[in-house]
Coordinates of C-alpha atoms in Angstrom, one line a residue:
M1 CA -19.1 8.7 12.0
Q2 CA -20.3 12.2 12.7
R3 CA -22.1 13.4 9.5
P4 CA -20.2 17.1 8.6
Q5 CA -22.8 20.4 10.2
K6 CA -21.6 21.8 6.7
K7 CA -23.7 20.3 3.9
L8 CA -21.5 18.3 1.8
S9 CA -21.7 17.5 -2.1
A10 CA -19.2 14.9 -3.3
V11 CA -18.6 14.9 -7.4
V12 CA -17.3 11.7 -8.8
L13 CA -15.9 12.0 -12.4
H14 CA -16.8 8.4 -13.8
W15 CA -15.3 8.3 -17.2
H16 CA -14.1 4.7 -18.0
P17 CA -15.9 0.7 -16.9
Q18 CA -13.0 -0.2 -15.3
Q19 CA -12.9 2.6 -12.8
P20 CA -14.2 0.7 -9.7
L21 CA -16.7 3.2 -8.9
R22 CA -18.4 1.0 -5.9
L23 CA -15.7 1.8 -4.0
T24 CA -15.6 5.2 -4.1
L25 CA -19.4 5.4 -3.6
E26 CA -19.0 3.3 -0.3
S27 CA -16.5 5.3 1.2
L28 CA -18.8 8.4 0.6
R29 CA -21.3 6.5 2.4
H30 CA -22.5 8.4 5.5
V31 CA -20.2 11.1 5.0
A32 CA -21.6 13.4 2.0
D33 CA -25.0 14.5 2.3
S34 CA -25.2 14.3 -1.7
I35 CA -23.5 12.6 -4.4
L36 CA -23.1 13.5 -8.0
V37 CA -21.4 10.8 -10.5
V38 CA -20.7 12.4 -13.6
Q39 CA -20.6 9.7 -16.1
T40 CA -19.2 9.9 -19.8
H41 CA -21.0 7.7 -22.2
L42 CA -18.4 5.1 -22.0
A43 CA -18.7 4.6 -18.2
A44 CA -22.4 5.0 -18.7
E45 CA -22.9 2.3 -21.2
A46 CA -21.1 -0.4 -19.4
T47 CA -23.1 0.6 -15.9
Q48 CA -25.9 -2.0 -15.0
G49 CA -28.6 -1.3 -12.8
P50 CA -29.2 1.5 -10.7
H51 CA -26.7 3.4 -8.1
A52 CA -26.9 3.2 -4.5
E53 CA -29.6 5.1 -2.9
G54 CA -29.0 9.1 -2.3
V55 CA -26.7 9.0 -5.5
E56 CA -27.1 11.4 -8.4
C57 CA -26.4 10.3 -12.0
L58 CA -25.2 13.0 -14.3
R59 CA -24.8 11.6 -18.3
H60 CA -22.2 13.5 -19.6
P61 CA -21.7 14.0 -23.4
W62 CA -18.4 13.9 -23.8
Q63 CA -16.5 17.2 -25.4
Q64 CA -13.1 16.0 -25.5
S65 CA -12.4 17.9 -22.2
F66 CA -12.3 16.5 -18.1
A67 CA -12.5 20.0 -16.9
D68 CA -15.9 20.3 -19.2
A69 CA -16.6 16.8 -17.3
W70 CA -16.1 18.0 -13.7
N71 CA -17.7 21.4 -14.3
Q72 CA -21.1 19.8 -15.4
G73 CA -20.7 17.9 -11.8
L74 CA -20.0 21.4 -10.1
Q75 CA -23.0 23.3 -11.6
A76 CA -25.3 20.9 -9.9
A77 CA -23.5 20.2 -6.4
Q78 CA -25.7 22.2 -3.8
G79 CA -24.0 21.8 -0.7
E80 CA -21.7 24.5 1.1
W81 CA -18.7 22.3 0.7
V82 CA -17.7 20.7 -2.6
L83 CA -15.2 17.4 -2.7
C84 CA -14.0 16.2 -5.8
L85 CA -12.9 12.3 -6.6
Q86 CA -12.4 10.6 -9.5
A87 CA -13.7 7.0 -9.8
G88 CA -12.1 4.5 -8.1
E89 CA -10.6 7.1 -5.2
M90 CA -11.4 6.2 -2.0
L91 CA -11.2 8.5 1.5
S92 CA -9.4 7.0 4.0
E93 CA -11.0 5.5 6.8
A94 CA -9.2 7.7 8.9
S95 CA -10.2 11.1 6.6
R96 CA -14.0 9.6 6.6
D97 CA -14.0 10.0 10.6
A98 CA -12.0 13.5 10.1
L99 CA -13.5 15.2 7.4
G100 CA -17.1 16.6 9.5
H101 CA -14.8 18.0 12.6
F102 CA -12.5 19.6 9.7
L103 CA -15.3 21.1 8.1
Q104 CA -17.0 22.6 11.1
Q105 CA -13.9 23.7 12.8
Q106 CA -10.9 24.4 10.3
A107 CA -12.0 24.7 7.1
R108 CA -12.3 28.4 5.9
P109 CA -14.3 29.1 2.9
E110 CA -11.3 31.6 1.3
C111 CA -9.1 28.6 1.0
G112 CA -9.3 25.8 -1.5
Y113 CA -7.4 22.7 0.1
L114 CA -5.1 20.4 -1.2
L115 CA -6.1 16.7 -0.2
W116 CA -3.2 14.3 -0.2
M117 CA -3.6 11.6 -2.9
Q118 CA -1.5 8.7 -1.8
Q119 CA -1.1 5.4 -4.3
P120 CA 0.0 2.5 -2.6
P121 CA 2.8 0.0 -3.9
I122 CA 2.4 -2.9 -5.7
H123 CA 4.0 -4.6 -3.4
P124 CA 4.9 -4.1 0.0
D125 CA 8.4 -4.2 -0.5
L126 CA 8.5 -0.7 -2.3
N127 CA 7.6 2.7 -1.8
P128 CA 4.1 4.4 -1.8
Q129 CA 3.3 7.7 -4.0
R130 CA 1.7 10.7 -2.8
A131 CA 1.3 14.4 -4.5
A132 CA -1.6 16.9 -3.1
Q133 CA -4.2 18.0 -5.5
V134 CA -6.6 20.6 -4.9
R135 CA -10.4 18.5 -4.3
L136 CA -12.0 20.4 -1.4
W137 CA -13.3 24.1 -1.5
A138 CA -16.8 26.7 -0.6
R139 CA -19.2 26.4 -3.0
E140 CA -20.0 30.2 -3.0
Q141 CA -16.3 30.3 -4.8
Q142 CA -17.6 29.4 -7.9
L143 CA -14.5 27.3 -8.9
R144 CA -14.2 25.8 -12.4
F145 CA -11.8 23.7 -13.8
T146 CA -10.0 24.9 -16.9
G147 CA -7.5 22.7 -19.4
R148 CA -8.9 19.1 -21.4
V149 CA -6.0 17.2 -19.9
S150 CA -3.8 17.6 -16.1
E151 CA -7.1 19.9 -15.7
T152 CA -6.7 22.6 -12.5
L153 CA -8.1 25.0 -10.6
M154 CA -5.4 26.9 -10.2
E155 CA -6.4 29.5 -12.7
S156 CA -10.1 29.9 -11.4
M157 CA -8.8 30.6 -7.5
A158 CA -6.2 33.1 -8.5
A159 CA -9.4 34.8 -10.0
Q160 CA -11.3 34.6 -6.8
D161 CA -7.8 35.4 -5.2
M162 CA -8.2 32.5 -3.0
E163 CA -5.5 30.8 -0.8
L164 CA -4.0 27.2 -1.3
A165 CA -3.5 25.3 2.6
L166 CA -3.1 21.4 3.0
A167 CA -5.9 19.8 4.6
P168 CA -5.0 16.7 6.9
L169 CA -7.0 14.3 4.8
V170 CA -6.1 11.4 2.5
L171 CA -7.7 10.1 -0.2
I172 CA -5.9 6.9 -1.8
H173 CA -5.5 6.5 -5.5
P174 CA -4.6 3.3 -6.1
A175 CA -3.7 1.9 -9.3
L176 CA -6.6 1.4 -11.6
G177 CA -7.3 -1.5 -14.2
D178 CA -5.3 -3.6 -16.6
A179 CA -3.1 -3.2 -19.3
A180 CA -5.6 -2.5 -22.0
Y181 CA -7.2 0.3 -19.4
R182 CA -4.0 1.9 -18.9
K183 CA -3.3 2.0 -22.8
Q184 CA -6.9 3.6 -23.8
Q185 CA -5.9 6.4 -20.5
A186 CA -2.7 7.1 -22.2
L187 CA -4.1 7.1 -26.1
L188 CA -7.2 9.4 -24.7
Q189 CA -4.3 11.8 -22.7
L190 CA -2.7 12.3 -25.9
E191 CA -5.4 13.1 -28.2
L192 CA -6.7 15.7 -25.9
L193 CA -3.0 17.1 -25.7
R194 CA -2.7 17.1 -29.6
L195 CA -6.0 19.4 -29.2
E196 CA -5.1 21.4 -26.3
L197 CA -1.5 22.1 -26.9
P198 CA -2.2 24.5 -30.0
E199 CA -5.1 26.4 -28.0
A200 CA -3.4 26.7 -24.5
P201 CA -2.5 29.8 -22.8
P202 CA 1.2 30.1 -22.0
W203 CA 1.1 29.5 -18.7
R204 CA -0.2 26.3 -19.3
I205 CA 2.2 24.7 -22.0
P206 CA 5.0 23.5 -19.1
R207 CA 2.3 21.8 -17.3
L208 CA 1.2 19.8 -20.5
L209 CA 4.7 19.4 -22.1
N210 CA 5.4 17.7 -18.7
T211 CA 1.8 15.4 -19.2
L212 CA 3.1 14.6 -22.6
G213 CA 7.0 13.8 -21.2
D214 CA 5.4 11.4 -18.6
L215 CA 3.2 9.5 -21.2
Q216 CA 6.0 9.2 -23.4
L217 CA 8.5 7.9 -20.9
L218 CA 5.6 5.3 -19.4
A219 CA 5.7 4.4 -23.6
G220 CA 9.3 3.5 -23.4
Q221 CA 9.8 6.9 -25.3
R222 CA 13.0 7.9 -23.6
Q223 CA 14.7 10.7 -26.0
Q224 CA 11.0 12.2 -26.6
A225 CA 10.6 12.6 -23.1
R226 CA 13.9 14.3 -22.4
Q227 CA 12.6 16.5 -25.3
S228 CA 9.1 17.4 -24.3
Y229 CA 10.6 18.0 -20.4
Q230 CA 13.5 20.2 -21.7
Q231 CA 11.0 22.4 -23.3
A232 CA 8.8 22.4 -20.6
L233 CA 12.4 23.5 -18.3
Q234 CA 12.9 26.4 -20.6
L235 CA 9.1 27.6 -20.5
A236 CA 8.6 27.2 -16.9
P237 CA 9.1 30.0 -14.5
E238 CA 12.3 29.7 -11.8
G239 CA 11.3 28.1 -8.9
S240 CA 7.5 26.6 -10.1
T241 CA 6.2 23.5 -9.2
D242 CA 6.1 22.9 -13.0
R243 CA 9.6 23.6 -13.4
L244 CA 10.6 21.2 -10.2
E245 CA 8.2 18.7 -12.4
A246 CA 10.5 19.6 -15.7
Y247 CA 13.9 18.7 -13.7
L248 CA 12.7 15.6 -12.5
G249 CA 11.5 14.2 -15.5
V250 CA 14.4 15.2 -17.2
V251 CA 16.8 13.3 -15.1
A252 CA 13.8 10.1 -14.8
A253 CA 14.2 9.9 -19.0
Q254 CA 18.3 9.9 -19.1
E255 CA 19.4 6.6 -20.6
P256 CA 20.9 4.4 -18.4
E257 CA 24.6 4.6 -17.1
T258 CA 24.8 8.2 -18.8
W259 CA 26.0 9.3 -15.3
D260 CA 27.8 12.3 -16.3
D261 CA 24.6 13.7 -17.7
Q262 CA 22.3 13.2 -15.1
L263 CA 24.7 14.5 -12.9
A264 CA 24.6 17.8 -14.4
V265 CA 20.9 17.8 -14.7
V266 CA 20.6 16.9 -11.1
M267 CA 23.4 19.7 -10.1
R268 CA 21.1 22.4 -12.0
G269 CA 18.4 21.4 -10.3
L270 CA 19.7 21.6 -7.1
D271 CA 20.9 25.1 -7.6
E272 CA 17.7 26.5 -8.0
F273 CA 15.8 23.5 -5.5
P274 CA 18.6 23.2 -3.2
R275 CA 16.8 21.2 -0.2
D276 CA 14.1 19.3 -2.7
A277 CA 14.6 15.4 -1.2
Q278 CA 14.2 13.9 -4.5
L279 CA 16.8 15.9 -6.5
L280 CA 19.3 15.0 -3.2
C281 CA 18.6 11.2 -3.5
A282 CA 19.0 11.5 -7.1
A283 CA 22.5 12.8 -6.7
G284 CA 23.2 10.4 -4.1
G285 CA 22.1 7.9 -6.9
V286 CA 24.2 9.2 -9.6
L287 CA 27.5 9.9 -7.3
Q288 CA 27.0 6.1 -5.8
A289 CA 27.0 4.8 -9.5
Q290 CA 30.0 7.0 -10.2
G291 CA 32.1 5.4 -7.0
R292 CA 31.9 8.6 -5.5
L293 CA 30.6 6.9 -2.0
Q294 CA 31.5 9.6 0.5
M295 CA 29.8 12.4 -1.5
A296 CA 26.6 10.0 -1.9
A297 CA 26.1 9.0 1.4
R298 CA 26.0 12.9 2.2
C299 CA 23.3 13.1 -0.4
F300 CA 21.2 11.1 1.2
Q301 CA 21.8 12.0 4.5
M302 CA 20.7 15.6 3.7
A303 CA 17.9 14.1 1.7
A304 CA 16.5 12.5 5.4
S305 CA 17.4 15.1 7.3
A306 CA 16.8 18.4 5.9
G307 CA 15.4 17.3 2.4
Q308 CA 11.5 19.0 1.3
V309 CA 9.3 17.8 -0.8
N310 CA 6.7 20.3 -3.0
P311 CA 3.6 18.8 -2.0
Q312 CA 2.1 19.3 -5.2
V313 CA 4.9 16.9 -7.3
W314 CA 4.8 13.2 -7.0
H315 CA 7.1 12.1 -4.8
L316 CA 7.6 9.1 -2.1
A317 CA 5.4 9.5 0.2
N318 CA 8.2 7.4 2.9
V319 CA 11.2 9.6 1.1
T320 CA 13.3 9.9 4.5
E321 CA 12.9 6.4 5.1
F322 CA 13.7 5.9 1.3
A323 CA 16.9 8.0 1.4
L324 CA 18.2 6.4 4.9
H325 CA 17.7 2.9 3.5
C326 CA 20.3 4.4 0.6
Q327 CA 22.4 6.1 3.0
G328 CA 22.9 2.9 4.6
M329 CA 23.4 0.7 1.5
T330 CA 25.9 3.3 0.4
L331 CA 28.2 3.3 3.8
A332 CA 27.8 -0.3 3.4
L333 CA 29.7 -0.3 0.2
A334 CA 32.2 2.2 1.7
G335 CA 32.9 -0.4 4.4
Q336 CA 31.3 1.9 7.2
M337 CA 29.2 -0.8 8.3
D338 CA 28.5 0.4 12.1
E339 CA 27.4 3.7 10.0
A340 CA 25.2 1.7 7.7
I341 CA 23.6 -0.3 10.6
T342 CA 22.9 3.0 12.1
A343 CA 21.0 4.7 9.5
L344 CA 19.1 1.5 8.5
V345 CA 18.0 0.9 12.3
Q346 CA 17.2 4.9 12.0
A347 CA 15.0 3.9 8.9
C348 CA 13.7 0.9 10.6
G349 CA 12.3 2.7 13.7
M350 CA 10.1 5.3 11.4
P351 CA 6.4 4.6 10.0
G352 CA 7.3 4.6 6.4
A353 CA 9.8 1.6 6.7
T354 CA 9.1 -1.4 4.4
P355 CA 9.9 -5.1 5.1
L356 CA 13.2 -4.8 2.7
M357 CA 14.3 -1.9 4.7
W358 CA 14.1 -4.6 7.7
W359 CA 16.0 -7.4 5.4
T360 CA 18.7 -5.1 4.5
M361 CA 19.3 -3.9 8.4
L362 CA 19.2 -7.4 9.9
E363 CA 21.8 -9.2 7.1
L364 CA 24.2 -6.1 7.7
M365 CA 23.9 -7.1 11.6
L366 CA 24.8 -10.3 10.6
R367 CA 27.9 -9.2 8.3
A368 CA 28.9 -7.2 11.4
G369 CA 28.8 -10.1 13.3
Q370 CA 25.7 -8.7 15.5
K371 CA 24.1 -12.3 15.9
E372 CA 22.4 -11.0 19.1
R373 CA 21.2 -7.6 17.9
A374 CA 19.8 -8.7 14.9
L375 CA 17.8 -11.4 16.6
Q376 CA 16.3 -8.9 19.3
K377 CA 15.5 -6.8 16.9
V378 CA 13.3 -8.8 14.9
Q379 CA 11.0 -9.1 17.9
T380 CA 9.6 -5.7 17.2
I381 CA 9.1 -6.4 13.2
P382 CA 5.7 -4.9 12.3
P383 CA 3.2 -7.8 12.8
H384 CA 0.9 -6.5 10.5
W385 CA 3.5 -8.1 7.5
G386 CA 2.4 -11.5 8.9
H387 CA 6.0 -12.4 10.0
D388 CA 6.6 -14.7 12.9
P389 CA 9.5 -13.5 15.1
A390 CA 9.9 -17.1 16.1
V391 CA 10.5 -18.1 12.3
L392 CA 12.4 -15.1 11.5
K393 CA 14.8 -16.1 14.7
S394 CA 15.4 -19.4 12.8
A395 CA 16.2 -17.7 9.5
I396 CA 18.7 -15.5 11.2
R397 CA 20.5 -18.3 12.8
G398 CA 20.8 -20.0 9.3
A399 CA 22.1 -16.8 7.6
H400 CA 24.6 -16.5 10.5
L401 CA 25.7 -19.9 10.3
A402 CA 26.4 -20.1 6.7
M403 CA 28.3 -16.8 6.7
Q404 CA 30.4 -18.8 9.1
Q405 CA 30.5 -21.7 6.8
N406 CA 28.9 -24.1 9.1
W407 CA 26.5 -25.2 6.3
L408 CA 25.7 -28.4 8.1
A409 CA 24.2 -26.7 10.7
A410 CA 23.1 -23.9 8.9
Q411 CA 21.1 -26.3 6.3
A412 CA 19.0 -27.6 9.4
Y413 CA 18.1 -24.2 10.4
L414 CA 17.5 -23.1 7.3
E415 CA 15.1 -26.0 5.9
T416 CA 13.2 -25.8 9.4
T417 CA 12.7 -22.1 8.5
Y418 CA 11.6 -22.9 4.9
R419 CA 8.8 -25.8 5.9
A420 CA 7.7 -23.1 8.3
G421 CA 6.8 -20.9 5.7
C422 CA 9.5 -18.6 5.4
T423 CA 9.2 -15.9 2.8
S424 CA 12.1 -13.5 4.5
P425 CA 15.2 -13.7 1.9
L426 CA 17.3 -14.2 4.5
C427 CA 16.1 -17.6 4.8
L428 CA 15.6 -18.0 0.9
Q429 CA 19.2 -16.7 -0.5
P430 CA 21.5 -18.8 1.5
L431 CA 19.1 -22.0 1.1
A432 CA 18.9 -21.6 -2.9
L433 CA 22.6 -21.1 -3.1
F434 CA 22.9 -24.1 -0.8
Y435 CA 21.0 -26.5 -3.0
L436 CA 22.7 -24.7 -6.4
N437 CA 25.7 -25.1 -5.4
T438 CA 25.5 -28.9 -4.3
G439 CA 23.6 -29.7 -7.0
Q440 CA 20.1 -30.2 -5.8
R441 CA 18.3 -28.4 -8.8
E442 CA 14.9 -29.5 -8.0
Q443 CA 15.0 -28.1 -4.8
A444 CA 16.9 -24.7 -5.7
Q445 CA 14.1 -24.3 -8.3
E446 CA 11.3 -24.6 -5.4
V447 CA 13.2 -22.5 -3.1
L448 CA 13.8 -19.2 -6.2
A449 CA 9.5 -20.0 -7.1
R450 CA 8.9 -19.0 -3.7
W451 CA 11.7 -16.3 -3.6
M452 CA 10.0 -15.1 -7.0
Q453 CA 6.7 -15.1 -5.4
A454 CA 7.7 -13.2 -2.3
Q455 CA 9.8 -10.6 -4.4
P456 CA 8.8 -10.6 -8.1
Y457 CA 10.7 -7.0 -8.8
L458 CA 13.9 -8.3 -8.4
E459 CA 15.1 -8.7 -12.0
H460 CA 18.3 -10.5 -11.4
L461 CA 15.9 -13.1 -9.5
Q462 CA 13.8 -13.9 -12.5
A463 CA 16.8 -13.5 -14.8
T464 CA 18.4 -16.9 -12.1
V465 CA 15.3 -18.8 -12.8
R466 CA 15.1 -18.3 -16.1
L467 CA 18.6 -19.6 -16.9
L468 CA 18.0 -22.2 -14.6
Q469 CA 14.7 -23.5 -16.6
E470 CA 15.7 -22.7 -20.0
Q471 CA 19.6 -22.9 -20.2
M472 CA 20.6 -25.4 -18.4
P473 CA 21.1 -29.3 -18.9
P474 CA 18.3 -31.3 -17.2
E475 CA 20.6 -32.8 -14.8
P476 CA 23.2 -30.3 -14.3
T477 CA 27.2 -30.5 -12.9
P478 CA 27.7 -28.9 -9.9
A479 CA 30.0 -26.6 -12.1
E480 CA 27.7 -26.2 -14.7
L481 CA 25.6 -24.2 -11.9
Q482 CA 28.1 -22.5 -11.0
P483 CA 27.1 -19.0 -13.0
L484 CA 23.8 -18.9 -11.1
V485 CA 25.7 -19.4 -8.0
Q486 CA 27.5 -16.2 -8.5
R487 CA 24.5 -14.5 -9.7
L488 CA 22.9 -14.8 -6.5
A489 CA 25.7 -14.1 -4.3
A490 CA 26.6 -11.2 -6.3
Q491 CA 23.4 -9.4 -4.9
G492 CA 23.7 -7.1 -2.3
P493 CA 25.2 -4.4 -0.2
G494 CA 29.0 -4.2 -0.4
S495 CA 31.7 -5.9 -2.7
I496 CA 32.2 -9.4 -1.3
P497 CA 34.1 -12.2 -3.7
A498 CA 31.4 -14.8 -4.9
P499 CA 31.3 -18.1 -3.9
P500 CA 34.3 -20.4 -5.2
P501 CA 33.5 -22.7 -8.1
M502 CA 32.7 -26.2 -7.1
V503 CA 34.7 -28.8 -9.6
P504 CA 34.8 -32.2 -9.4
A505 CA 37.6 -33.5 -7.3
G506 CA 40.9 -33.5 -9.3
D507 CA 39.6 -30.7 -11.5
E508 CA 41.4 -27.6 -10.7
A509 CA 39.2 -24.4 -10.4
E510 CA 39.3 -21.4 -12.2
P511 CA 40.1 -18.5 -10.4
S512 CA 37.5 -16.2 -9.1
R513 CA 37.3 -13.2 -10.4
P514 CA 36.2 -9.9 -8.0
Q515 CA 32.7 -8.9 -8.3
Q516 CA 31.8 -5.6 -9.8
Q517 CA 29.4 -3.3 -7.4
R518 CA 25.8 -2.8 -9.1
H519 CA 24.8 0.5 -8.8
T520 CA 21.5 2.5 -10.4
P521 CA 20.4 5.9 -9.2
A522 CA 17.6 5.9 -6.7
P523 CA 14.4 6.5 -8.4
V524 CA 12.5 9.6 -8.8
A525 CA 8.6 9.6 -8.3
R526 CA 6.9 10.8 -11.7
R527 CA 2.8 9.8 -12.2
P528 CA 0.8 7.3 -10.5
H529 CA 1.1 4.0 -11.7
V530 CA 4.8 4.3 -12.2
P531 CA 6.0 2.4 -9.0
P532 CA 9.9 3.3 -8.4
S533 CA 12.2 0.2 -8.5
P534 CA 14.5 -0.3 -5.4
P535 CA 18.0 1.1 -5.9
A536 CA 20.6 -1.3 -6.9
G537 CA 22.2 -3.3 -4.0
E538 CA 18.8 -2.4 -2.2
T539 CA 18.0 -6.5 -2.3
P540 CA 19.4 -8.1 1.2
S541 CA 21.3 -10.8 -0.1
F542 CA 23.2 -14.3 1.5
R543 CA 27.1 -12.9 1.2
G544 CA 28.6 -16.3 2.7
D545 CA 31.0 -18.7 0.4
A546 CA 28.7 -21.4 -0.3
P547 CA 29.4 -25.1 0.5
A548 CA 32.1 -26.9 -0.8
A549 CA 31.8 -29.9 -2.4
S550 CA 33.3 -32.0 0.9
Q551 CA 30.3 -30.4 3.1
E552 CA 27.9 -32.0 1.2
S553 CA 29.2 -35.4 0.9

């Protein structure tokens, strides 16, 4: 790895002992000429032993200001260029290799450089988030942070008449710490906001109000969060980053199922930011919830084909793939299966595709009678996800047979796939349905437990397992298990009838009621540590009828 010829000083802020400082220092090894760690008293008291060779530690007497802590490190930096990281952040491997060439060949001293802050998802099915922040600049500019919290370099850059540019470099920004740490972080930020809001200049107020709204939203205080975002919206300059963040915040803080209110806010935002991809996805989600499927699909299509993001606002890193996924799901709800599959195939062919997008695409192919296409497509599934294409082919054949109501043949494929360790819902959902509908409670619980481990974020799955464990009798009859069967069968794209109830021979079954379509607006990325949830219907599901009692006997 080539060391930059222009000397680089890395300044690392370490304010809490749960921040994994070691990971940050390892990512800077062989990259920075000098590393300065600014430690507050809380982090310093918990640090044991000396730091790595070449690392200078500066003890910072905490003065209720993150900007002051950063600035102590900047004053001590001696390199020609300065790179700032918080403890726990890491230069990506590709960025470690690229940094030296960038400083030598491309970096200009009149620019302050934005670096991508990328937060990996908490689960591979979910979507990574990112935002760009100024973290790299020439030391000769003598930039300084301002602000106790949500600290920024923008005032200092404006005084120096510096340009803002995006560098091709990435900092991995993992979700850090346990619940106690996150609570302590939020409390500290609230305290700093309380101190700064009365003394802040007018241009800082919208940013601080957005930060306050983020914290209130994290605490579940939706009404207070909306008020903070709405105040920021009133004070932020038109077209500004703060104003866009306020719009997204108001949308995120709306009460569930207040679709008209949400749509009004989104449309106001789109009047001002007509090509913002996140607002377009939010509009599509609300329109889908209102049953206006064609308009929703157009919003998602526009987000995918022409949508833009403000790099300084937290957003889904794979927003294009996400929009195509939502478009495909919406078209499936509208019965336009060929168009839905086309959108999903496009999403799954892009680098930001997730396993969930693949399961949805394969399921839609099966529902459209395209089994051979699904079998061919699964051979190209990304190998780093760890899914054996041969095992998935067996799952596809089993799910296809289940959809055809050939349950004896489907059972053989699905159980073989399950024993091979398959974790795809293409196998687990129909197999769980089969066991539940035939009264095999223990086998169903085992399959559901694996499914929960594979997709722990699915609320409907957690509810089903709780019902099975807590409210079902020790030896439930098939009829008593029917609510669970209907729960599982009702998940997924489209509106397809639930399985018919199983009743003992001679009893008359109550007619099945039509299943209601489930909708949730597309998620809007807010701040790190707030992973978005998949939209309703995003979870692929087995949608064929469950086996009748006579098929099990």
